[in-house]
mmCIF file of C-alpha atoms in Angstrom:
data_model
loop_
_atom_site.group_PDB
_atom_site.id
_atom_site.type_symbol
_atom_site.label_atom_id
_atom_site.label_comp_id
_atom_site.label_asym_id
_atom_site.label_seq_id
_atom_site.Cartn_x
_atom_site.Cartn_y
_atom_site.Cartn_z
ATOM 1 C CA UNK Y 1 -6.907 21.088 28.474
ATOM 2 C CA UNK Y 2 -3.542 22.305 27.137
ATOM 3 C CA UNK Y 3 -1.878 19.098 28.273
ATOM 4 C CA UNK Y 4 -4.553 17.034 26.515
ATOM 5 C CA UNK Y 5 -4.034 18.971 23.277
ATOM 6 C CA UNK Y 6 -0.262 18.464 23.506
ATOM 7 C CA UNK Y 7 -0.716 14.735 24.137
ATOM 8 C CA UNK Y 8 -3.081 14.447 21.181
ATOM 9 C CA UNK Y 9 -0.619 16.268 18.958
ATOM 10 C CA UNK Y 10 2.176 13.906 20.008
ATOM 11 C CA UNK Y 11 0.070 10.823 19.275
ATOM 12 C CA UNK Y 12 -0.975 12.137 15.853
ATOM 13 C CA UNK Y 13 2.661 12.957 15.014
ATOM 14 C CA UNK Y 14 3.703 9.475 16.110
ATOM 15 C CA UNK Y 15 0.883 8.017 14.018
ATOM 16 C CA UNK Y 16 2.073 9.718 10.832
ATOM 17 C CA UNK Y 17 5.694 8.752 11.562
ATOM 18 C CA UNK Y 18 4.588 5.139 11.713
ATOM 19 C CA UNK Y 19 2.554 5.572 8.529
ATOM 20 C CA UNK Y 20 5.622 6.881 6.672
ATOM 21 C CA UNK Y 21 7.613 3.936 8.020
ATOM 22 C CA UNK Y 22 4.930 1.606 6.677
ATOM 23 C CA UNK Y 23 4.870 3.129 3.184
ATOM 24 C CA UNK Y 24 8.691 3.210 3.021
ATOM 25 C CA UNK Y 25 8.788 -0.468 3.953
ATOM 26 C CA UNK Y 26 6.282 -1.357 1.231
ATOM 27 C CA UNK Y 27 8.295 0.574 -1.346
ATOM 28 C CA UNK Y 28 11.486 -1.237 -0.324
ATOM 29 C CA UNK Y 29 9.665 -4.544 -0.561
ATOM 30 C CA UNK Y 30 8.536 -3.783 -4.133
ATOM 31 C CA UNK Y 31 12.039 -2.581 -4.993
ATOM 32 C CA UNK Y 32 13.498 -5.844 -3.723
ATOM 33 C CA UNK Y 33 11.070 -7.793 -5.896
ATOM 34 C CA UNK Y 34 12.166 -5.863 -8.983
ATOM 35 C CA UNK Y 35 15.812 -6.667 -8.150
ATOM 36 C CA UNK Y 36 14.963 -10.377 -8.066
ATOM 37 C CA UNK Y 37 13.045 -10.136 -11.338
ATOM 38 C CA UNK Y 38 15.794 -8.224 -13.133
ATOM 39 C CA UNK Y 39 18.443 -10.638 -11.858
ATOM 40 C CA UNK Y 40 17.211 -12.740 -14.782
ATOM 41 C CA UNK Y 41 18.259 -16.098 -13.357
ATOM 42 C CA UNK Y 42 14.802 -17.287 -12.312
ATOM 43 C CA UNK Y 43 11.978 -15.529 -10.501
ATOM 44 C CA UNK Y 44 11.719 -15.511 -6.721
ATOM 45 C CA UNK Y 45 8.997 -17.838 -5.334
ATOM 46 C CA UNK Y 46 6.114 -15.391 -5.028
ATOM 47 C CA UNK Y 47 6.952 -13.883 -8.402
ATOM 48 C CA UNK Y 48 6.827 -17.331 -10.004
ATOM 49 C CA UNK Y 49 3.315 -17.536 -8.589
ATOM 50 C CA UNK Y 50 2.341 -13.966 -9.556
ATOM 51 C CA UNK Y 51 3.752 -14.215 -13.076
ATOM 52 C CA UNK Y 52 2.117 -17.621 -13.568
ATOM 53 C CA UNK Y 53 -1.230 -16.233 -12.449
ATOM 54 C CA UNK Y 54 -0.778 -13.063 -14.535
ATOM 55 C CA UNK Y 55 -0.107 -15.107 -17.673
ATOM 56 C CA UNK Y 56 -2.980 -17.471 -16.949
ATOM 57 C CA UNK Y 57 -5.694 -14.830 -16.574
ATOM 58 C CA UNK Y 58 -4.095 -11.969 -18.541
ATOM 59 C CA UNK Y 59 -3.299 -9.318 -15.926
ATOM 60 C CA UNK Y 60 -0.181 -7.388 -14.824
ATOM 61 C CA UNK Y 61 2.225 -8.773 -12.229
ATOM 62 C CA UNK Y 62 1.225 -6.001 -9.832
ATOM 63 C CA UNK Y 63 -2.467 -6.800 -10.205
ATOM 64 C CA UNK Y 64 -1.745 -10.489 -9.621
ATOM 65 C CA UNK Y 65 0.140 -9.525 -6.456
ATOM 66 C CA UNK Y 66 -2.863 -7.544 -5.222
ATOM 67 C CA UNK Y 67 -5.283 -10.385 -5.948
ATOM 68 C CA UNK Y 68 -3.176 -13.006 -4.157
ATOM 69 C CA UNK Y 69 -2.635 -10.592 -1.266
ATOM 70 C CA UNK Y 70 -6.386 -10.271 -0.733
ATOM 71 C CA UNK Y 71 -6.867 -14.043 -0.724
ATOM 72 C CA UNK Y 72 -4.003 -14.639 1.720
ATOM 73 C CA UNK Y 73 -5.262 -11.765 3.877
ATOM 74 C CA UNK Y 74 -8.576 -13.560 4.343
ATOM 75 C CA UNK Y 75 -6.759 -16.787 5.261
ATOM 76 C CA UNK Y 76 -4.534 -15.121 7.864
ATOM 77 C CA UNK Y 77 -7.551 -13.356 9.335
ATOM 78 C CA UNK Y 78 -9.146 -16.776 9.834
ATOM 79 C CA UNK Y 79 -5.918 -17.919 11.539
ATOM 80 C CA UNK Y 80 -6.340 -15.182 14.124
ATOM 81 C CA UNK Y 81 -3.967 -12.465 12.897
ATOM 82 C CA UNK Y 82 -5.143 -8.868 13.182
ATOM 83 C CA UNK Y 83 -6.257 -6.840 10.193
ATOM 84 C CA UNK Y 84 -4.881 -3.315 10.083
ATOM 85 C CA UNK Y 85 -4.142 -0.448 7.743
ATOM 86 C CA UNK Y 86 -0.763 -2.028 7.038
ATOM 87 C CA UNK Y 87 -2.391 -5.242 5.852
ATOM 88 C CA UNK Y 88 -4.654 -3.399 3.426
ATOM 89 C CA UNK Y 89 -1.943 -1.043 2.134
ATOM 90 C CA UNK Y 90 0.362 -4.025 1.658
ATOM 91 C CA UNK Y 91 -2.258 -5.714 -0.512
ATOM 92 C CA UNK Y 92 -2.494 -2.633 -2.737
ATOM 93 C CA UNK Y 93 0.738 -0.606 -2.629
ATOM 94 C CA UNK Y 94 3.264 -3.356 -3.272
ATOM 95 C CA UNK Y 95 1.468 -4.185 -6.514
ATOM 96 C CA UNK Y 96 1.218 -0.491 -7.436
ATOM 97 C CA UNK Y 97 4.895 0.174 -6.602
ATOM 98 C CA UNK Y 98 5.901 -2.977 -8.462
ATOM 99 C CA UNK Y 99 4.215 -1.962 -11.716
ATOM 100 C CA UNK Y 100 5.511 1.614 -11.301
ATOM 101 C CA UNK Y 101 9.175 0.624 -10.780
ATOM 102 C CA UNK Y 102 9.054 -1.878 -13.625
ATOM 103 C CA UNK Y 103 7.472 0.743 -15.870
ATOM 104 C CA UNK Y 104 10.181 3.315 -15.092
ATOM 105 C CA UNK Y 105 12.977 0.881 -16.042
ATOM 106 C CA UNK Y 106 15.305 2.371 -13.417
ATOM 107 C CA UNK Y 107 16.702 -0.949 -12.182
ATOM 108 C CA UNK Y 108 19.265 -2.525 -14.536
ATOM 109 C CA UNK Y 109 18.696 -5.973 -15.976
ATOM 110 C CA UNK Y 110 21.496 -8.473 -15.405
ATOM 111 C CA UNK Y 111 23.320 -9.728 -18.475
ATOM 112 C CA UNK Y 112 25.544 -12.311 -16.755
ATOM 113 C CA UNK Y 113 25.177 -14.968 -14.094
ATOM 114 C CA UNK Y 114 27.474 -13.451 -11.438
ATOM 115 C CA UNK Y 115 25.793 -10.056 -11.577
ATOM 116 C CA UNK Y 116 22.452 -11.863 -11.502
ATOM 117 C CA UNK Y 117 23.390 -13.644 -8.269
ATOM 118 C CA UNK Y 118 24.461 -10.331 -6.707
ATOM 119 C CA UNK Y 119 21.186 -8.667 -7.760
ATOM 120 C CA UNK Y 120 19.125 -11.596 -6.493
ATOM 121 C CA UNK Y 121 20.724 -11.728 -3.039
ATOM 122 C CA UNK Y 122 20.577 -7.933 -2.784
ATOM 123 C CA UNK Y 123 16.884 -8.060 -3.639
ATOM 124 C CA UNK Y 124 16.181 -10.657 -0.954
ATOM 125 C CA UNK Y 125 17.885 -8.541 1.703
ATOM 126 C CA UNK Y 126 15.989 -5.449 0.498
ATOM 127 C CA UNK Y 127 12.753 -7.435 0.861
ATOM 128 C CA UNK Y 128 13.781 -8.459 4.393
ATOM 129 C CA UNK Y 129 14.594 -4.833 5.271
ATOM 130 C CA UNK Y 130 11.267 -3.703 3.834
ATOM 131 C CA UNK Y 131 9.538 -6.318 5.994
ATOM 132 C CA UNK Y 132 11.313 -4.931 9.065
ATOM 133 C CA UNK Y 133 10.051 -1.415 8.393
ATOM 134 C CA UNK Y 134 6.446 -2.142 7.623
ATOM 135 C CA UNK Y 135 5.912 -4.896 10.189
ATOM 136 C CA UNK Y 136 7.608 -2.661 12.771
ATOM 137 C CA UNK Y 137 5.149 0.156 12.053
ATOM 138 C CA UNK Y 138 2.632 -2.061 13.904
ATOM 139 C CA UNK Y 139 -0.245 -1.252 11.562
ATOM 140 C CA UNK Y 140 -0.683 -4.925 10.825
ATOM 141 C CA UNK Y 141 1.699 -7.087 8.836
ATOM 142 C CA UNK Y 142 1.053 -7.649 5.147
ATOM 143 C CA UNK Y 143 -0.911 -10.741 4.121
ATOM 144 C CA UNK Y 144 2.148 -12.860 3.263
ATOM 145 C CA UNK Y 145 4.060 -11.833 6.369
ATOM 146 C CA UNK Y 146 0.922 -12.180 8.490
ATOM 147 C CA UNK Y 147 0.813 -15.779 7.305
ATOM 148 C CA UNK Y 148 4.493 -16.126 8.270
ATOM 149 C CA UNK Y 149 3.820 -14.683 11.727
ATOM 150 C CA UNK Y 150 0.675 -16.806 12.176
ATOM 151 C CA UNK Y 151 2.577 -19.991 11.375
ATOM 152 C CA UNK Y 152 5.412 -18.928 13.697
ATOM 153 C CA UNK Y 153 2.909 -18.469 16.524
ATOM 154 C CA UNK Y 154 1.049 -21.706 15.812
ATOM 155 C CA UNK Y 155 4.054 -23.977 15.244
ATOM 156 C CA UNK Y 156 6.675 -22.201 17.415
ATOM 157 C CA UNK Y 157 9.194 -22.896 14.657
ATOM 158 C CA UNK Y 158 11.852 -20.281 13.739
ATOM 159 C CA UNK Y 159 10.540 -17.468 11.555
ATOM 160 C CA UNK Y 160 13.042 -18.394 8.843
ATOM 161 C CA UNK Y 161 11.706 -21.958 8.628
ATOM 162 C CA UNK Y 162 8.115 -20.772 8.340
ATOM 163 C CA UNK Y 163 9.001 -18.190 5.701
ATOM 164 C CA UNK Y 164 11.015 -20.710 3.698
ATOM 165 C CA UNK Y 165 8.164 -23.237 3.752
ATOM 166 C CA UNK Y 166 5.703 -20.653 2.469
ATOM 167 C CA UNK Y 167 8.068 -19.663 -0.335
ATOM 168 C CA UNK Y 168 8.519 -23.284 -1.448
ATOM 169 C CA UNK Y 169 4.753 -23.781 -1.619
ATOM 170 C CA UNK Y 170 4.419 -20.592 -3.670
ATOM 171 C CA UNK Y 171 7.007 -21.938 -6.137
ATOM 172 C CA UNK Y 172 5.103 -25.180 -6.627
ATOM 173 C CA UNK Y 173 1.803 -23.369 -7.182
ATOM 174 C CA UNK Y 174 3.418 -20.872 -9.565
ATOM 175 C CA UNK Y 175 5.146 -23.612 -11.526
ATOM 176 C CA UNK Y 176 1.825 -25.404 -11.983
ATOM 177 C CA UNK Y 177 0.401 -22.156 -13.383
ATOM 178 C CA UNK Y 178 3.256 -21.834 -15.867
ATOM 179 C CA UNK Y 179 5.524 -19.442 -13.985
ATOM 180 C CA UNK Y 180 9.206 -19.474 -14.924
ATOM 181 C CA UNK Y 181 11.633 -21.126 -12.523
ATOM 182 C CA UNK Y 182 15.428 -21.260 -12.591
ATOM 183 C CA UNK Y 183 18.485 -21.402 -10.372
ATOM 184 C CA UNK Y 184 17.444 -18.043 -8.923
ATOM 185 C CA UNK Y 185 14.141 -19.550 -7.825
ATOM 186 C CA UNK Y 186 15.894 -22.303 -5.913
ATOM 187 C CA UNK Y 187 18.316 -19.850 -4.313
ATOM 188 C CA UNK Y 188 15.459 -17.532 -3.360
ATOM 189 C CA UNK Y 189 13.325 -20.305 -1.892
ATOM 190 C CA UNK Y 190 16.090 -21.393 0.470
ATOM 191 C CA UNK Y 191 17.774 -18.014 1.039
ATOM 192 C CA UNK Y 192 14.750 -15.803 1.795
ATOM 193 C CA UNK Y 193 14.263 -17.372 5.218
ATOM 194 C CA UNK Y 194 17.941 -16.848 6.018
ATOM 195 C CA UNK Y 195 17.833 -13.230 4.795
ATOM 196 C CA UNK Y 196 14.738 -12.433 6.861
ATOM 197 C CA UNK Y 197 16.006 -14.175 9.981
ATOM 198 C CA UNK Y 198 19.478 -12.603 9.666
ATOM 199 C CA UNK Y 199 18.098 -9.098 9.091
ATOM 200 C CA UNK Y 200 15.640 -9.352 11.966
ATOM 201 C CA UNK Y 201 18.344 -10.738 14.259
ATOM 202 C CA UNK Y 202 20.819 -7.974 13.390
ATOM 203 C CA UNK Y 203 18.134 -5.358 14.025
ATOM 204 C CA UNK Y 204 17.004 -7.205 17.195
ATOM 205 C CA UNK Y 205 13.482 -7.424 15.853
ATOM 206 C CA UNK Y 206 10.984 -9.988 17.186
ATOM 207 C CA UNK Y 207 7.869 -10.186 14.995
ATOM 208 C CA UNK Y 208 5.846 -11.993 17.651
ATOM 209 C CA UNK Y 209 6.428 -9.171 20.154
ATOM 210 C CA UNK Y 210 4.712 -6.573 17.961
ATOM 211 C CA UNK Y 211 1.256 -5.513 19.154
ATOM 212 C CA UNK Y 212 -0.357 -4.618 15.855
ATOM 213 C CA UNK Y 213 -2.961 -1.880 15.691
ATOM 214 C CA UNK Y 214 -6.304 -3.024 14.319
ATOM 215 C CA UNK Y 215 -8.559 -1.087 11.998
ATOM 216 C CA UNK Y 216 -11.011 -0.704 14.876
ATOM 217 C CA UNK Y 217 -8.488 1.008 17.118
ATOM 218 C CA UNK Y 218 -7.299 3.288 14.318
ATOM 219 C CA UNK Y 219 -10.897 4.332 13.696
ATOM 220 C CA UNK Y 220 -11.490 5.035 17.388
ATOM 221 C CA UNK Y 221 -8.289 7.053 17.600
ATOM 222 C CA UNK Y 222 -9.625 9.592 15.117
ATOM 223 C CA UNK Y 223 -13.390 9.354 15.401
ATOM 224 C CA UNK Y 224 -14.306 8.007 18.851
ATOM 225 C CA UNK Y 225 -15.720 10.303 21.541
ATOM 226 C CA UNK Y 226 -13.487 8.514 24.066
ATOM 227 C CA UNK Y 227 -10.178 9.607 22.560
ATOM 228 C CA UNK Y 228 -8.652 10.558 25.879
ATOM 229 C CA UNK Y 229 -8.730 6.930 27.015
ATOM 230 C CA UNK Y 230 -7.094 5.814 23.771
ATOM 231 C CA UNK Y 231 -4.345 8.418 24.075
ATOM 232 C CA UNK Y 232 -3.472 7.043 27.481
ATOM 233 C CA UNK Y 233 -3.124 3.496 26.159
ATOM 234 C CA UNK Y 234 0.330 2.181 25.350
ATOM 235 C CA UNK Y 235 1.171 2.675 21.686
ATOM 236 C CA UNK Y 236 1.942 -0.438 19.616
ATOM 237 C CA UNK Y 237 5.590 0.512 19.115
ATOM 238 C CA UNK Y 238 8.143 2.792 20.684
ATOM 239 C CA UNK Y 239 10.509 5.064 18.742
#
């Protein structure tokens, strides 16, 4: 009995550690987006799309991000990717963090091209680092990264190629909706794949090796009568 209680306590502690890793990753992701916006040399691909949609239907950028996240989440679910807490929180929190950071005005706005380039590239690497944290929490990748992982699995192409292709398509859709594009957009579209692939390689992180936890398993972990069996199962990630 004592051993079971100790094991349960360890699993719950590990669960909350992963949850904090997830939320931290989502915050970093939103922070990286703000860097790319405030670079002021052209929005990054998804932001071209989000801003275009926001202007078209009269909503905030964060709300547009949430709406698109839900739609992409449904698509990736149909492609066979797992839906988890991370997927849902990604849909909501990135948009919330995005509007919050923009509202606080804590990130400087570039007033020259060189500083804009530095801010843009920094933002892309922050986004890649955020992706590492929240995908690595194994609660389910966010909708956009789930699409990236799904395409990587289906096509067996490098993750950077898949990510870059998705970003280019987002630019085209955003441009059609009236989103602003510039030299920063072009740089972002081609550089985001490199930033993600480089960051993941340096951190020795393989997205396809992650065994994401589904909503069903999370529910059983806390509410099932067969918890002991779940505690004995291998956790999605090791720390």
